[in-house]
Structure formats: structure tokens, C-alpha cells
Amino acid sequence: MLNKIYKDSLLYLNIAKDYANTRGINQMECGYLPILTHNAQTYTDMLLIPIRDSLKEIVALECRSITRKEHLKISTKQTHYMLYNIHNALSNLDYVIVCEGVFDCVSLTQLGFNAVATLGANTTTIQKHALSVFKNIFIALDNDKVGIKSSNDLVRFYSQFYDVNAELLKYQGKDLNEALLNDSQKLLQSIQQQLNEIECA
């Protein structure tokens, strides 16, 4: 079902790409449906973003309206372990940057960084365990009250239960996508500086 819905959304790929460009994103797998019906409800102007597992299979669709505040996730499997972009991130276990949303993650990957998104500020135990395969984990959730608390909780969690280096990633802006839009070079240099510090340690 998920594959068919996503395939249908690719008929309007140009609309999806145009919207992504307004967010400073030019490298993202996405589609668009003018009308999406799910669980007897109808949604309009929906951007569809596939969430893939480590085997690259679509396990969910992140759907959000590009004209109003409508958002939903369509899934045929359990979603508590999902990490956006995990299928690509696993190719480099030296480090990963953990952010909150899809656009934040893509903002990083198109700058050349290894990143995943938790699809929300609160991470599950299974998500945390999945991330423990990386040697260095940089936490960069949103810079709001909930995101900051969750970021600090994650750093404490890894320091207590896993033999990995976990630390906060500092950046300016309410989230990483905003930081990209404001000054992509400043974001690039800030992150690279922190990565260089772990390489020299």
C-alpha cells in the first residue's frame, strides 16, 4: 500500500521539488498528492516523504500539507524504531548527527554530513539502541524547550548505558533547517569544527 501511494505521488514530483526548494532543500526523496484519503479523512496539498528502514524498504510515509497545518504518518508496520535516513547513515559508523525532523536531516546531508531524524523530540528505547552502533553521536534536536531537554536526556543516556561518545551539537536557529536557510556556510563551518575536535581527540 505504501509503495503504491508513494508511486502515485511521483506524478506530481515537480510540485514536491518546488516546495522543498522553498525550504532550501534540493536533495530529498519526496512526492506530492493534491488529495490524500486516509482512514476516511481527506487531506489536501500533501507532501509525501518516504521513511525507509535499514533495508531501504518504505515502512511509513511522512505526510504534511504545504498550504495548511495538516500532518500525518501512514504506516503498515510498527513505527517506534523508525529513523529517517538510517539506510544511508549506516554506511558511515564513525559518527551520526541526530536531529528531529526530515527537513533538518536533509539540510545536513546535502551539506555532506551523516545524519538521521528521530521524527519527533522524544526518542524510543529502540531508536536509542539503533543509534548506539555509531562511535560518535551528535545530538541536534530543535532549539526549543522540549528539544533541549530531550537532547540533554540523550547525552546522559548514552553516557550511562553505552560506550559511545555522545555530545550536543551547537547551532544557531530554532532548528537545523532554519539555520541552513539563514546561513548555510556558518552552519557548515560550525559543525565541521566540532567534528574536527573529535578527530583530534
PDB file of C-alpha atoms in Angstrom:
ATOM      1  CA  MET A   1       0.000   0.000   0.000  1.00  0.00           C
ATOM      2  CA  LEU A   2       2.731   2.462   0.950  1.00  0.00           C
ATOM      3  CA  ASN A   3       4.655   1.841  -2.245  1.00  0.00           C
ATOM      4  CA  LYS A   4       1.575   2.473  -4.388  1.00  0.00           C
ATOM      5  CA  ILE A   5       0.680   5.702  -2.581  1.00  0.00           C
ATOM      6  CA  TYR A   6       4.219   6.970  -2.938  1.00  0.00           C
ATOM      7  CA  LYS A   7       4.399   5.935  -6.611  1.00  0.00           C
ATOM      8  CA  ASP A   8       1.187   7.872  -7.293  1.00  0.00           C
ATOM      9  CA  SER A   9       2.669  10.946  -5.600  1.00  0.00           C
ATOM     10  CA  LEU A  10       5.599  10.955  -8.018  1.00  0.00           C
ATOM     11  CA  LEU A  11       3.239  12.007 -10.808  1.00  0.00           C
ATOM     12  CA  TYR A  12       3.391  15.463  -9.192  1.00  0.00           C
ATOM     13  CA  LEU A  13       7.114  15.379  -8.456  1.00  0.00           C
ATOM     14  CA  ASN A  14       7.669  18.911  -9.780  1.00  0.00           C
ATOM     15  CA  ILE A  15       5.318  20.377  -7.147  1.00  0.00           C
ATOM     16  CA  ALA A  16       7.096  18.463  -4.388  1.00  0.00           C
ATOM     17  CA  LYS A  17      10.512  19.625  -5.539  1.00  0.00           C
ATOM     18  CA  ASP A  18       9.367  23.230  -5.872  1.00  0.00           C
ATOM     19  CA  TYR A  19       8.135  23.224  -2.277  1.00  0.00           C
ATOM     20  CA  ALA A  20      11.317  21.579  -0.997  1.00  0.00           C
ATOM     21  CA  ASN A  21      13.325  24.322  -2.707  1.00  0.00           C
ATOM     22  CA  THR A  22      11.483  26.941  -0.642  1.00  0.00           C
ATOM     23  CA  ARG A  23      12.971  25.212   2.415  1.00  0.00           C
ATOM     24  CA  GLY A  24      16.477  25.299   0.949  1.00  0.00           C
ATOM     25  CA  ILE A  25      16.272  21.597   0.116  1.00  0.00           C
ATOM     26  CA  ASN A  26      17.375  20.303  -3.284  1.00  0.00           C
ATOM     27  CA  GLN A  27      18.237  16.692  -2.442  1.00  0.00           C
ATOM     28  CA  MET A  28      15.227  14.954  -0.953  1.00  0.00           C
ATOM     29  CA  GLU A  29      13.157  11.944  -1.913  1.00  0.00           C
ATOM     30  CA  CYS A  30       9.564  13.181  -1.929  1.00  0.00           C
ATOM     31  CA  GLY A  31       6.283  13.307  -3.811  1.00  0.00           C
ATOM     32  CA  TYR A  32       3.005  15.243  -3.739  1.00  0.00           C
ATOM     33  CA  LEU A  33      -0.700  14.448  -3.841  1.00  0.00           C
ATOM     34  CA  PRO A  34      -3.351  17.144  -4.312  1.00  0.00           C
ATOM     35  CA  ILE A  35      -5.797  14.921  -2.390  1.00  0.00           C
ATOM     36  CA  LEU A  36      -4.932  12.145   0.053  1.00  0.00           C
ATOM     37  CA  THR A  37      -7.574   9.998   1.734  1.00  0.00           C
ATOM     38  CA  HIS A  38      -6.631   8.010   4.816  1.00  0.00           C
ATOM     39  CA  ASN A  39      -8.866   6.439   7.478  1.00  0.00           C
ATOM     40  CA  ALA A  40     -11.952   8.076   5.952  1.00  0.00           C
ATOM     41  CA  GLN A  41     -10.386  11.537   6.195  1.00  0.00           C
ATOM     42  CA  THR A  42      -9.376  13.703   3.267  1.00  0.00           C
ATOM     43  CA  TYR A  43      -6.214  15.823   3.237  1.00  0.00           C
ATOM     44  CA  THR A  44      -5.193  18.313   0.553  1.00  0.00           C
ATOM     45  CA  ASP A  45      -1.892  19.602  -0.856  1.00  0.00           C
ATOM     46  CA  MET A  46       0.156  16.873   0.807  1.00  0.00           C
ATOM     47  CA  LEU A  47       3.919  16.464   0.526  1.00  0.00           C
ATOM     48  CA  LEU A  48       4.844  12.791   0.930  1.00  0.00           C
ATOM     49  CA  ILE A  49       8.238  11.731   2.252  1.00  0.00           C
ATOM     50  CA  PRO A  50       9.107   8.019   2.399  1.00  0.00           C
ATOM     51  CA  ILE A  51      10.638   6.682   5.624  1.00  0.00           C
ATOM     52  CA  ARG A  52      12.841   3.684   4.837  1.00  0.00           C
ATOM     53  CA  ASP A  53      14.299   1.034   7.116  1.00  0.00           C
ATOM     54  CA  SER A  54      17.883  -0.237   7.046  1.00  0.00           C
ATOM     55  CA  LEU A  55      16.992  -2.479   4.087  1.00  0.00           C
ATOM     56  CA  LYS A  56      15.667   0.534   2.157  1.00  0.00           C
ATOM     57  CA  GLU A  57      12.054  -0.635   2.336  1.00  0.00           C
ATOM     58  CA  ILE A  58       9.379   2.015   2.840  1.00  0.00           C
ATOM     59  CA  VAL A  59       7.937   1.488   6.333  1.00  0.00           C
ATOM     60  CA  ALA A  60       5.997   4.746   6.583  1.00  0.00           C
ATOM     61  CA  LEU A  61       5.084   7.928   4.757  1.00  0.00           C
ATOM     62  CA  GLU A  62       5.546  11.284   6.438  1.00  0.00           C
ATOM     63  CA  CYS A  63       2.757  13.455   5.021  1.00  0.00           C
ATOM     64  CA  ARG A  64       2.347  17.188   5.541  1.00  0.00           C
ATOM     65  CA  SER A  65       0.270  19.835   3.849  1.00  0.00           C
ATOM     66  CA  ILE A  66       2.230  22.519   2.056  1.00  0.00           C
ATOM     67  CA  THR A  67      -0.584  25.064   2.433  1.00  0.00           C
ATOM     68  CA  ARG A  68      -2.030  24.431   5.920  1.00  0.00           C
ATOM     69  CA  LYS A  69      -1.176  22.862   9.260  1.00  0.00           C
ATOM     70  CA  GLU A  70      -2.061  19.255   8.494  1.00  0.00           C
ATOM     71  CA  HIS A  71       0.293  16.423   9.253  1.00  0.00           C
ATOM     72  CA  LEU A  72       0.044  12.651   9.488  1.00  0.00           C
ATOM     73  CA  LYS A  73       2.104   9.490   9.252  1.00  0.00           C
ATOM     74  CA  ILE A  74       0.895   6.464   7.303  1.00  0.00           C
ATOM     75  CA  SER A  75       2.437   3.169   8.318  1.00  0.00           C
ATOM     76  CA  THR A  76       1.811  -0.546   7.841  1.00  0.00           C
ATOM     77  CA  LYS A  77       4.447  -1.537  10.398  1.00  0.00           C
ATOM     78  CA  GLN A  78       5.349  -0.591  13.954  1.00  0.00           C
ATOM     79  CA  THR A  79       6.919   2.852  13.939  1.00  0.00           C
ATOM     80  CA  HIS A  80       8.706   3.035  17.288  1.00  0.00           C
ATOM     81  CA  TYR A  81      12.063   2.091  15.732  1.00  0.00           C
ATOM     82  CA  MET A  82      11.974   4.365  12.691  1.00  0.00           C
ATOM     83  CA  LEU A  83      14.849   6.700  11.944  1.00  0.00           C
ATOM     84  CA  TYR A  84      14.694   8.791   8.798  1.00  0.00           C
ATOM     85  CA  ASN A  85      17.739   8.259   6.525  1.00  0.00           C
ATOM     86  CA  ILE A  86      19.082   5.319   8.557  1.00  0.00           C
ATOM     87  CA  HIS A  87      19.583   3.299   5.349  1.00  0.00           C
ATOM     88  CA  ASN A  88      22.169   5.842   4.180  1.00  0.00           C
ATOM     89  CA  ALA A  89      23.663   6.741   7.551  1.00  0.00           C
ATOM     90  CA  LEU A  90      24.732   3.167   8.311  1.00  0.00           C
ATOM     91  CA  SER A  91      27.384   3.376   5.581  1.00  0.00           C
ATOM     92  CA  ASN A  92      29.494   5.515   7.942  1.00  0.00           C
ATOM     93  CA  LEU A  93      29.612   4.372  11.572  1.00  0.00           C
ATOM     94  CA  ASP A  94      32.246   6.917  12.651  1.00  0.00           C
ATOM     95  CA  TYR A  95      29.597   9.474  13.588  1.00  0.00           C
ATOM     96  CA  VAL A  96      25.987  10.493  13.137  1.00  0.00           C
ATOM     97  CA  ILE A  97      24.127  13.735  13.776  1.00  0.00           C
ATOM     98  CA  VAL A  98      20.725  13.109  15.338  1.00  0.00           C
ATOM     99  CA  CYS A  99      18.109  15.744  14.552  1.00  0.00           C
ATOM    100  CA  GLU A 100      14.373  15.995  14.921  1.00  0.00           C
ATOM    101  CA  GLY A 101      12.676  16.482  11.576  1.00  0.00           C
ATOM    102  CA  VAL A 102      13.060  15.347   7.986  1.00  0.00           C
ATOM    103  CA  PHE A 103      13.977  18.807   6.676  1.00  0.00           C
ATOM    104  CA  ASP A 104      16.581  19.188   9.420  1.00  0.00           C
ATOM    105  CA  CYS A 105      18.136  15.875   8.416  1.00  0.00           C
ATOM    106  CA  VAL A 106      18.223  16.684   4.717  1.00  0.00           C
ATOM    107  CA  SER A 107      19.662  20.129   5.498  1.00  0.00           C
ATOM    108  CA  LEU A 108      22.648  18.275   6.975  1.00  0.00           C
ATOM    109  CA  THR A 109      23.004  15.532   4.396  1.00  0.00           C
ATOM    110  CA  GLN A 110      23.094  17.936   1.477  1.00  0.00           C
ATOM    111  CA  LEU A 111      25.985  19.686   3.233  1.00  0.00           C
ATOM    112  CA  GLY A 112      27.779  16.338   3.288  1.00  0.00           C
ATOM    113  CA  PHE A 113      27.127  15.245   6.895  1.00  0.00           C
ATOM    114  CA  ASN A 114      25.939  11.866   8.137  1.00  0.00           C
ATOM    115  CA  ALA A 115      22.549  12.373   9.780  1.00  0.00           C
ATOM    116  CA  VAL A 116      19.282  10.789  10.831  1.00  0.00           C
ATOM    117  CA  ALA A 117      15.994  12.201  12.102  1.00  0.00           C
ATOM    118  CA  THR A 118      14.035  10.810  15.035  1.00  0.00           C
ATOM    119  CA  LEU A 119      10.769  12.236  13.645  1.00  0.00           C
ATOM    120  CA  GLY A 120       9.998  13.934  16.934  1.00  0.00           C
ATOM    121  CA  ALA A 121      11.707  15.200  20.061  1.00  0.00           C
ATOM    122  CA  ASN A 122      11.018  12.061  22.101  1.00  0.00           C
ATOM    123  CA  THR A 123      13.106   9.031  21.141  1.00  0.00           C
ATOM    124  CA  THR A 124      12.163   5.449  21.891  1.00  0.00           C
ATOM    125  CA  THR A 125      14.425   2.900  23.559  1.00  0.00           C
ATOM    126  CA  ILE A 126      14.685   1.007  20.272  1.00  0.00           C
ATOM    127  CA  GLN A 127      15.747   4.163  18.419  1.00  0.00           C
ATOM    128  CA  LYS A 128      18.392   4.836  21.068  1.00  0.00           C
ATOM    129  CA  HIS A 129      19.717   1.302  20.799  1.00  0.00           C
ATOM    130  CA  ALA A 130      19.841   1.501  17.000  1.00  0.00           C
ATOM    131  CA  LEU A 131      21.950   4.669  17.208  1.00  0.00           C
ATOM    132  CA  SER A 132      24.462   3.055  19.566  1.00  0.00           C
ATOM    133  CA  VAL A 133      26.240   1.425  16.594  1.00  0.00           C
ATOM    134  CA  PHE A 134      27.812   4.829  15.815  1.00  0.00           C
ATOM    135  CA  LYS A 135      31.109   5.708  17.528  1.00  0.00           C
ATOM    136  CA  ASN A 136      30.188   9.379  17.942  1.00  0.00           C
ATOM    137  CA  ILE A 137      26.651  10.678  18.326  1.00  0.00           C
ATOM    138  CA  PHE A 138      25.976  14.401  17.966  1.00  0.00           C
ATOM    139  CA  ILE A 139      22.579  15.461  19.296  1.00  0.00           C
ATOM    140  CA  ALA A 140      20.963  18.369  17.432  1.00  0.00           C
ATOM    141  CA  LEU A 141      17.258  18.354  18.203  1.00  0.00           C
ATOM    142  CA  ASP A 142      15.232  21.566  17.908  1.00  0.00           C
ATOM    143  CA  ASN A 143      16.300  24.558  20.000  1.00  0.00           C
ATOM    144  CA  ASP A 144      13.034  24.769  21.905  1.00  0.00           C
ATOM    145  CA  LYS A 145      12.245  23.758  25.484  1.00  0.00           C
ATOM    146  CA  VAL A 146      11.242  20.198  24.614  1.00  0.00           C
ATOM    147  CA  GLY A 147      14.086  19.670  22.157  1.00  0.00           C
ATOM    148  CA  ILE A 148      16.756  20.992  24.523  1.00  0.00           C
ATOM    149  CA  LYS A 149      15.529  18.776  27.374  1.00  0.00           C
ATOM    150  CA  SER A 150      15.409  15.708  25.107  1.00  0.00           C
ATOM    151  CA  SER A 151      18.899  16.473  23.767  1.00  0.00           C
ATOM    152  CA  ASN A 152      20.351  16.619  27.275  1.00  0.00           C
ATOM    153  CA  ASP A 153      18.499  13.435  28.239  1.00  0.00           C
ATOM    154  CA  LEU A 154      20.025  11.625  25.269  1.00  0.00           C
ATOM    155  CA  VAL A 155      23.554  12.674  26.167  1.00  0.00           C
ATOM    156  CA  ARG A 156      23.038  11.403  29.720  1.00  0.00           C
ATOM    157  CA  PHE A 157      21.505   8.163  28.465  1.00  0.00           C
ATOM    158  CA  TYR A 158      24.462   7.268  26.257  1.00  0.00           C
ATOM    159  CA  SER A 159      26.998   8.221  28.911  1.00  0.00           C
ATOM    160  CA  GLN A 160      25.303   5.824  31.345  1.00  0.00           C
ATOM    161  CA  PHE A 161      24.467   2.833  29.180  1.00  0.00           C
ATOM    162  CA  TYR A 162      26.708   2.761  26.088  1.00  0.00           C
ATOM    163  CA  ASP A 163      30.389   3.020  25.316  1.00  0.00           C
ATOM    164  CA  VAL A 164      29.973   5.760  22.724  1.00  0.00           C
ATOM    165  CA  ASN A 165      30.840   9.441  22.629  1.00  0.00           C
ATOM    166  CA  ALA A 166      27.632  11.494  22.766  1.00  0.00           C
ATOM    167  CA  GLU A 167      27.557  15.269  22.863  1.00  0.00           C
ATOM    168  CA  LEU A 168      25.393  18.233  21.941  1.00  0.00           C
ATOM    169  CA  LEU A 169      25.814  19.850  18.534  1.00  0.00           C
ATOM    170  CA  LYS A 170      25.673  23.630  18.806  1.00  0.00           C
ATOM    171  CA  TYR A 171      23.982  25.715  16.120  1.00  0.00           C
ATOM    172  CA  GLN A 172      22.058  28.984  15.793  1.00  0.00           C
ATOM    173  CA  GLY A 173      18.340  28.902  14.978  1.00  0.00           C
ATOM    174  CA  LYS A 174      15.153  27.217  16.151  1.00  0.00           C
ATOM    175  CA  ASP A 175      16.039  24.129  14.124  1.00  0.00           C
ATOM    176  CA  LEU A 176      18.665  22.988  11.641  1.00  0.00           C
ATOM    177  CA  ASN A 177      16.596  23.790   8.577  1.00  0.00           C
ATOM    178  CA  GLU A 178      16.229  27.392   9.765  1.00  0.00           C
ATOM    179  CA  ALA A 179      19.990  27.507  10.382  1.00  0.00           C
ATOM    180  CA  LEU A 180      20.564  26.317   6.806  1.00  0.00           C
ATOM    181  CA  LEU A 181      18.244  28.972   5.378  1.00  0.00           C
ATOM    182  CA  ASN A 182      19.804  31.731   7.479  1.00  0.00           C
ATOM    183  CA  ASP A 183      23.449  30.960   6.707  1.00  0.00           C
ATOM    184  CA  SER A 184      24.437  27.591   5.256  1.00  0.00           C
ATOM    185  CA  GLN A 185      28.160  28.410   5.339  1.00  0.00           C
ATOM    186  CA  LYS A 186      28.041  29.322   9.023  1.00  0.00           C
ATOM    187  CA  LEU A 187      26.228  26.072   9.784  1.00  0.00           C
ATOM    188  CA  LEU A 188      28.736  24.087   7.726  1.00  0.00           C
ATOM    189  CA  GLN A 189      31.735  25.638   9.471  1.00  0.00           C
ATOM    190  CA  SER A 190      30.235  25.273  12.956  1.00  0.00           C
ATOM    191  CA  ILE A 191      29.508  21.579  12.536  1.00  0.00           C
ATOM    192  CA  GLN A 192      32.801  20.838  10.822  1.00  0.00           C
ATOM    193  CA  GLN A 193      34.670  22.452  13.700  1.00  0.00           C
ATOM    194  CA  GLN A 194      33.001  20.129  16.205  1.00  0.00           C
ATOM    195  CA  LEU A 195      33.689  17.091  14.042  1.00  0.00           C
ATOM    196  CA  ASN A 196      37.339  18.077  13.751  1.00  0.00           C
ATOM    197  CA  GLU A 197      37.573  18.222  17.529  1.00  0.00           C
ATOM    198  CA  ILE A 198      36.640  14.556  17.928  1.00  0.00           C
ATOM    199  CA  GLU A 199      39.111  13.557  15.196  1.00  0.00           C
ATOM    200  CA  CYS A 200      41.906  15.332  17.080  1.00  0.00           C
ATOM    201  CA  ALA A 201      40.943  13.939  20.483  1.00  0.00           C
TER     202      ALA A 201
END
